[in-house]
Coordinates of C-alpha atoms in Angstrom, one line a residue:
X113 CA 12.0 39.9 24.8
X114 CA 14.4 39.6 22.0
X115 CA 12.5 37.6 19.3
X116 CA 10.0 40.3 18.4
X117 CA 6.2 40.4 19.2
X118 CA 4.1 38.4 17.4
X119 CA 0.4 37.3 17.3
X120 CA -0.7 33.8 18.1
X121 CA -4.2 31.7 17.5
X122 CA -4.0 29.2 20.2
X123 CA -4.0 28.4 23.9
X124 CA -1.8 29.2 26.6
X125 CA -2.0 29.2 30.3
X126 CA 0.3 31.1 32.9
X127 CA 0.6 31.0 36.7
X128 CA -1.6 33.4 38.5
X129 CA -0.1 36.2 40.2
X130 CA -2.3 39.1 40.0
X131 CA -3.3 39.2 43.5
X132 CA 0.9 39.0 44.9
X133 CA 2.0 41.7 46.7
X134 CA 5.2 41.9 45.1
X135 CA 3.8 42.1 41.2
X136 CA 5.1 45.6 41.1
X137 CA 8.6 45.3 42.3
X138 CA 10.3 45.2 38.6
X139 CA 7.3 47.7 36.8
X140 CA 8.9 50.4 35.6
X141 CA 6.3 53.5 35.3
X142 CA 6.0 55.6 31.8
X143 CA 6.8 59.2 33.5
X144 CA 5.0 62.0 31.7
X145 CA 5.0 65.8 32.4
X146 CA 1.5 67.8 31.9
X147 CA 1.0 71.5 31.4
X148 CA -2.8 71.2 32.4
X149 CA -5.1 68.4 33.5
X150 CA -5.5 65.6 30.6
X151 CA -6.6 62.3 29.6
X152 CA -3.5 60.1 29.1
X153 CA -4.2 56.8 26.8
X154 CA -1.4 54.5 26.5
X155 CA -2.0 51.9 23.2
X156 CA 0.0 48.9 21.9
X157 CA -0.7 47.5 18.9
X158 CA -4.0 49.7 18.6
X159 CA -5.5 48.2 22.2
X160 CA -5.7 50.7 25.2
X161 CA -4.1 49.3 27.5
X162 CA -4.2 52.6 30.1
X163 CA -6.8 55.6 30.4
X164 CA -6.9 58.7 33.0
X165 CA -7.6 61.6 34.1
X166 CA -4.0 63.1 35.5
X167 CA -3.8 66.7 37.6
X168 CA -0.9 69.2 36.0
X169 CA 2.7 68.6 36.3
X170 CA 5.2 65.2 36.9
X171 CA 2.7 61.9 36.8
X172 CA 3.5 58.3 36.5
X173 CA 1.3 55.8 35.0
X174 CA 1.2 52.7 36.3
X175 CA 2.3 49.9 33.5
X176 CA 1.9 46.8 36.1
X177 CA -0.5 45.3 33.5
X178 CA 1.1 46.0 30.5
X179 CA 2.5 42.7 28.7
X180 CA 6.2 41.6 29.4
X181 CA 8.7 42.7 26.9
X182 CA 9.4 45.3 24.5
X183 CA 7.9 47.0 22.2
X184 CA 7.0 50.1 20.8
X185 CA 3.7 52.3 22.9
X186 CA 1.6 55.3 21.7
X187 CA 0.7 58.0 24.2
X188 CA -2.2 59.6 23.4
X189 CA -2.6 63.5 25.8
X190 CA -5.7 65.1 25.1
X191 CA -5.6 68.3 27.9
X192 CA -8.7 70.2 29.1
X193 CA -7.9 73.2 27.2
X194 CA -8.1 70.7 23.9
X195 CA -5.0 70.7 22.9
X196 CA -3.7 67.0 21.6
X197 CA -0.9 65.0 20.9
X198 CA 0.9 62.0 20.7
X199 CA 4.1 60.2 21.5
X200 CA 6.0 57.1 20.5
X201 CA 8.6 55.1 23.1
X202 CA 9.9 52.5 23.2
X203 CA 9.2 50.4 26.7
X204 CA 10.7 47.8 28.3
X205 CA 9.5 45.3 31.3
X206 CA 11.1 42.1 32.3
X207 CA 9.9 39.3 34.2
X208 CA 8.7 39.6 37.0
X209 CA 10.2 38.3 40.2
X210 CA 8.8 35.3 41.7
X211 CA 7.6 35.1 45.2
X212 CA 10.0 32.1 47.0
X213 CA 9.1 28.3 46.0
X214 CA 6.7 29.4 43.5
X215 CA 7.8 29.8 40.2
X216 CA 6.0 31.4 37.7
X217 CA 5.3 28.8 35.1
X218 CA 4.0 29.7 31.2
X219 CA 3.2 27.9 28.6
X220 CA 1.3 28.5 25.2
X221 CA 0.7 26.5 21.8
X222 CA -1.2 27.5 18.0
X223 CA -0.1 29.0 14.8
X224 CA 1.7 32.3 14.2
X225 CA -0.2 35.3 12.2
X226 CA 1.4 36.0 9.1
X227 CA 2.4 39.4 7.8
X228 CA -0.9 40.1 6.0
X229 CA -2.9 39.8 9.2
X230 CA -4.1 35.9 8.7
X231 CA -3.5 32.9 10.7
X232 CA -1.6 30.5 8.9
X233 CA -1.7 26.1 10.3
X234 CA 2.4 26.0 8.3
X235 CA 4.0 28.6 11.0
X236 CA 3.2 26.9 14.0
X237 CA 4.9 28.0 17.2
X238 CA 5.4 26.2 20.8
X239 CA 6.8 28.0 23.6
X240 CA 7.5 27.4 27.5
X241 CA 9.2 29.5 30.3
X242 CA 9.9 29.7 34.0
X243 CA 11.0 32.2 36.3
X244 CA 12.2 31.4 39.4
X245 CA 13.2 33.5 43.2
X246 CA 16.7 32.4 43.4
X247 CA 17.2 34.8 46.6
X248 CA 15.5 37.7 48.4
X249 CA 16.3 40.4 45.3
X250 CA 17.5 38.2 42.4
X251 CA 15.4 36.1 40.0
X252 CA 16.1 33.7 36.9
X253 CA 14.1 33.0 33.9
X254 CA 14.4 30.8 30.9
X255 CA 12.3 30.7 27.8
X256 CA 12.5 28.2 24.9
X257 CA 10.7 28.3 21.8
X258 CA 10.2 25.9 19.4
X259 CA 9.1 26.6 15.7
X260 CA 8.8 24.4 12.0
X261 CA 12.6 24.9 11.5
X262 CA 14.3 26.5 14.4
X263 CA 14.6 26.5 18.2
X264 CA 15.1 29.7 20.3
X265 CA 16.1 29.6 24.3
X266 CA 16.2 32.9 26.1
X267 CA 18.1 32.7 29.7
X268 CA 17.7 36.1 31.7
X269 CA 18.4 37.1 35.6
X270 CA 16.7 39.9 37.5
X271 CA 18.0 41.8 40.7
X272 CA 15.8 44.4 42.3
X273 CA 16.1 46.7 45.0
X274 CA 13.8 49.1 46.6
X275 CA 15.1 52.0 44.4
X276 CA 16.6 49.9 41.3
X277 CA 15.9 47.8 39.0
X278 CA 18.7 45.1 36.9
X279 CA 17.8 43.0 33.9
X280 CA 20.1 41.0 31.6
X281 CA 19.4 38.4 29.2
X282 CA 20.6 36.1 26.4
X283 CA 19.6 34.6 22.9
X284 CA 20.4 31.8 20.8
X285 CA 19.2 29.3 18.5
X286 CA 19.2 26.7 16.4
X287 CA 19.8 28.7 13.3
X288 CA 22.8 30.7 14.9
X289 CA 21.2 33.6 16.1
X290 CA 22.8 35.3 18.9
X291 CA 21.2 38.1 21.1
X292 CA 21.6 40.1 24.1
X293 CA 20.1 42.6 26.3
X294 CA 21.3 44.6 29.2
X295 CA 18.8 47.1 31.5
X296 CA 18.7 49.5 34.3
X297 CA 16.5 51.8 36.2
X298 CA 16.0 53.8 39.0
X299 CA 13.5 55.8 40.2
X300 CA 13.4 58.2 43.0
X301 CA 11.0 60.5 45.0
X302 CA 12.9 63.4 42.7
X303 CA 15.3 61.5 40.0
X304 CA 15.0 58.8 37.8
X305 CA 16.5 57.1 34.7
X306 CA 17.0 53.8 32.9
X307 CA 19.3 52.9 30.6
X308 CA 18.2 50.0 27.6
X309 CA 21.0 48.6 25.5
X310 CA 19.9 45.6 23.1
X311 CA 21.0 43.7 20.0
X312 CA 20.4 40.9 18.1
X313 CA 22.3 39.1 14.9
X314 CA 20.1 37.7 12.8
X315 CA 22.5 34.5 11.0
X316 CA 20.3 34.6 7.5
X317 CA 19.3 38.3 8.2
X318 CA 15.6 38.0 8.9
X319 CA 13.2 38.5 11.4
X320 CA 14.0 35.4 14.5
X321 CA 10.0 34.8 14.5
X322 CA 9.1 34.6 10.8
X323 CA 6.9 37.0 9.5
X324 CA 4.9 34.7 7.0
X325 CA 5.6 31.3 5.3
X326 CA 7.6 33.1 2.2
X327 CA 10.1 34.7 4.7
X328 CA 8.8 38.6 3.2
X329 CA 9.4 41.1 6.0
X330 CA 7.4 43.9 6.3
X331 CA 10.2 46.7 7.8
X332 CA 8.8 49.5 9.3
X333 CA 5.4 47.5 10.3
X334 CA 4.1 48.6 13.9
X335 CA 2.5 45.7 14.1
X336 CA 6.1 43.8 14.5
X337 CA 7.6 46.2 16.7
X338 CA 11.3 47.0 16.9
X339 CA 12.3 43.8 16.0
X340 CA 10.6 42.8 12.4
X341 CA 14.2 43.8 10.8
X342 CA 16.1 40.9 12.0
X343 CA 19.6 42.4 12.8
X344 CA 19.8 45.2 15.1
X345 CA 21.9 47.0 17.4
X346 CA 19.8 49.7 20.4
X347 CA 21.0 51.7 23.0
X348 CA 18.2 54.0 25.0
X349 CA 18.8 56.3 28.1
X350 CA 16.5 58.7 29.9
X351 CA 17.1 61.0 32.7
X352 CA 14.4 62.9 34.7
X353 CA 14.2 65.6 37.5
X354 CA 11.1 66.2 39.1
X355 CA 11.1 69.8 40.3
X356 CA 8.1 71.7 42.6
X357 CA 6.1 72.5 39.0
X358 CA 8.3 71.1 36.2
X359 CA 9.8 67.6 34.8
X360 CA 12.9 68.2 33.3
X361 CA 13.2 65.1 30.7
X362 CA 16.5 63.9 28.4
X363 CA 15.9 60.8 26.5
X364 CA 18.6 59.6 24.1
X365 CA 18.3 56.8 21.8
X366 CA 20.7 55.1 19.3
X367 CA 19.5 52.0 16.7
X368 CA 21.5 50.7 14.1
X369 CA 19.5 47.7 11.8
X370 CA 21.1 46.0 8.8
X371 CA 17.7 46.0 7.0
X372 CA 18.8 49.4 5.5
X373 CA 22.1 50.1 7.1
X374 CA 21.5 53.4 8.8
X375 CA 21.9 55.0 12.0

């Protein structure tokens, strides 16, 4: 959730849990507002992940099988009349509560892609994690990572309510890296809103998954997501009212990243 996105050639194996009743219960929807009946398509990383027809007005598309953790997504709304366009947000999911005495166990092993798109056998990369029901509404996770050169354990909790969601989560390493991440949302039969704060301190100022065997970054690479610049500091918050015909929207966002040292 904190390390940054990267692609893996390997194996891995997860508990199932497609078929629990409670998958949805920390999803939090990507609200949209339509003048006219369109097709929505929701991408990461250039995959589809969602695509639908949706009436006019508020709709929310259902991200229950979008990966865990954060990363940039591309919205593309292609309405009847033919009118197009496309958005960019940033979205957020956390684990997933586990249903009591059964943990969710994860656990995957091969070699991280480098930044020019190749898989290369010196970046291999090991990682582990469990989530756990430690009561009715609150859950516990723990992730550890295990690269060439550094270690990375990730302890988060969950709590989650019928109308509210709570997420918050720490970083560290081997190397001195420190992160942490704090979330909320809420969502309504009329309001709704979520607030994201994150940041991570990078100790040697790059990327906490390496981008390729030289250490290069690529800043600025979709590919990487929000977190290919090592050293960052984000704060998102959205607010929506559903009216009879209208979605009244205010997003506000605030990054600060020490690759370039602007706001």
């Amino acid at each position: 959730e904190l390390a940054g996105r990267r692609q893996v050639l390997g194996i891995g194996a997860i508990t199932q849990s497609d078929t629990w009743a409670n998958r949805r219960a920390a999803v939090t929807p990507v609200q949209l507002f339509l003048p006219s009946p369109a097709r929505v398509e929701i991408l990461v990383d250039g995959r589809v992940l969602s695509s639908k027809l949706y009436q006019a007005g508020p709709q929310l598309v259902d991200t229950s099988s979008f990966p865990d953790g954060s990363y940039d997504v591309l919205i593309r709304i292609q309405e009847a009349g033919g009118q197009y366009r496309e958005e960019r947000r940033f979205f957020s999911t956390g684990a997933r509560l586990a249903p009591l005495g059964r943990p969710i166990i994860s656990a995957h092993l091969g070699f991280l892609q480098d930044g020019r798109g190749a898989f290369d056998i010196e970046t291999p990369f090991a990682s582990a994690g469990i989530n756990i029901r430690a009561g009715s509404r609150l859950g516990v996770s723990s992730r550890a990572v295990l690269l060439k050169n550094k270690a990375l354990l990730e302890l988060g909790s969950d709590y989650v309510t019928p109308i509210a969601a709570l997420r918050a989560a720490t970083l560290l390493s081997s190397s001195g890296d420190l992160g942490f991440v704090v979330a909320a949302s809420t969502t309504g039969r009329r309001m709704s809103a979520s607030f994201d704060l994150r940041s991570v301190q990078s100790r040697n100022g790059a990327p906490l998954l390496p981008v390729s065997r030289t250490g290069k970054t690529f800043i600025g690479d979709p590919a990487y997501g929000l977190s290919s610049d090592g050293s960052f500091t984000q704060a998102i918050g959205s607010l929506s009212w559903a009216l009879a015909s209208a979605n009244l929207r205010v997003l506000t966002t605030f990054r600060r990243q020490a690759s370039d040292d602007h706001y």
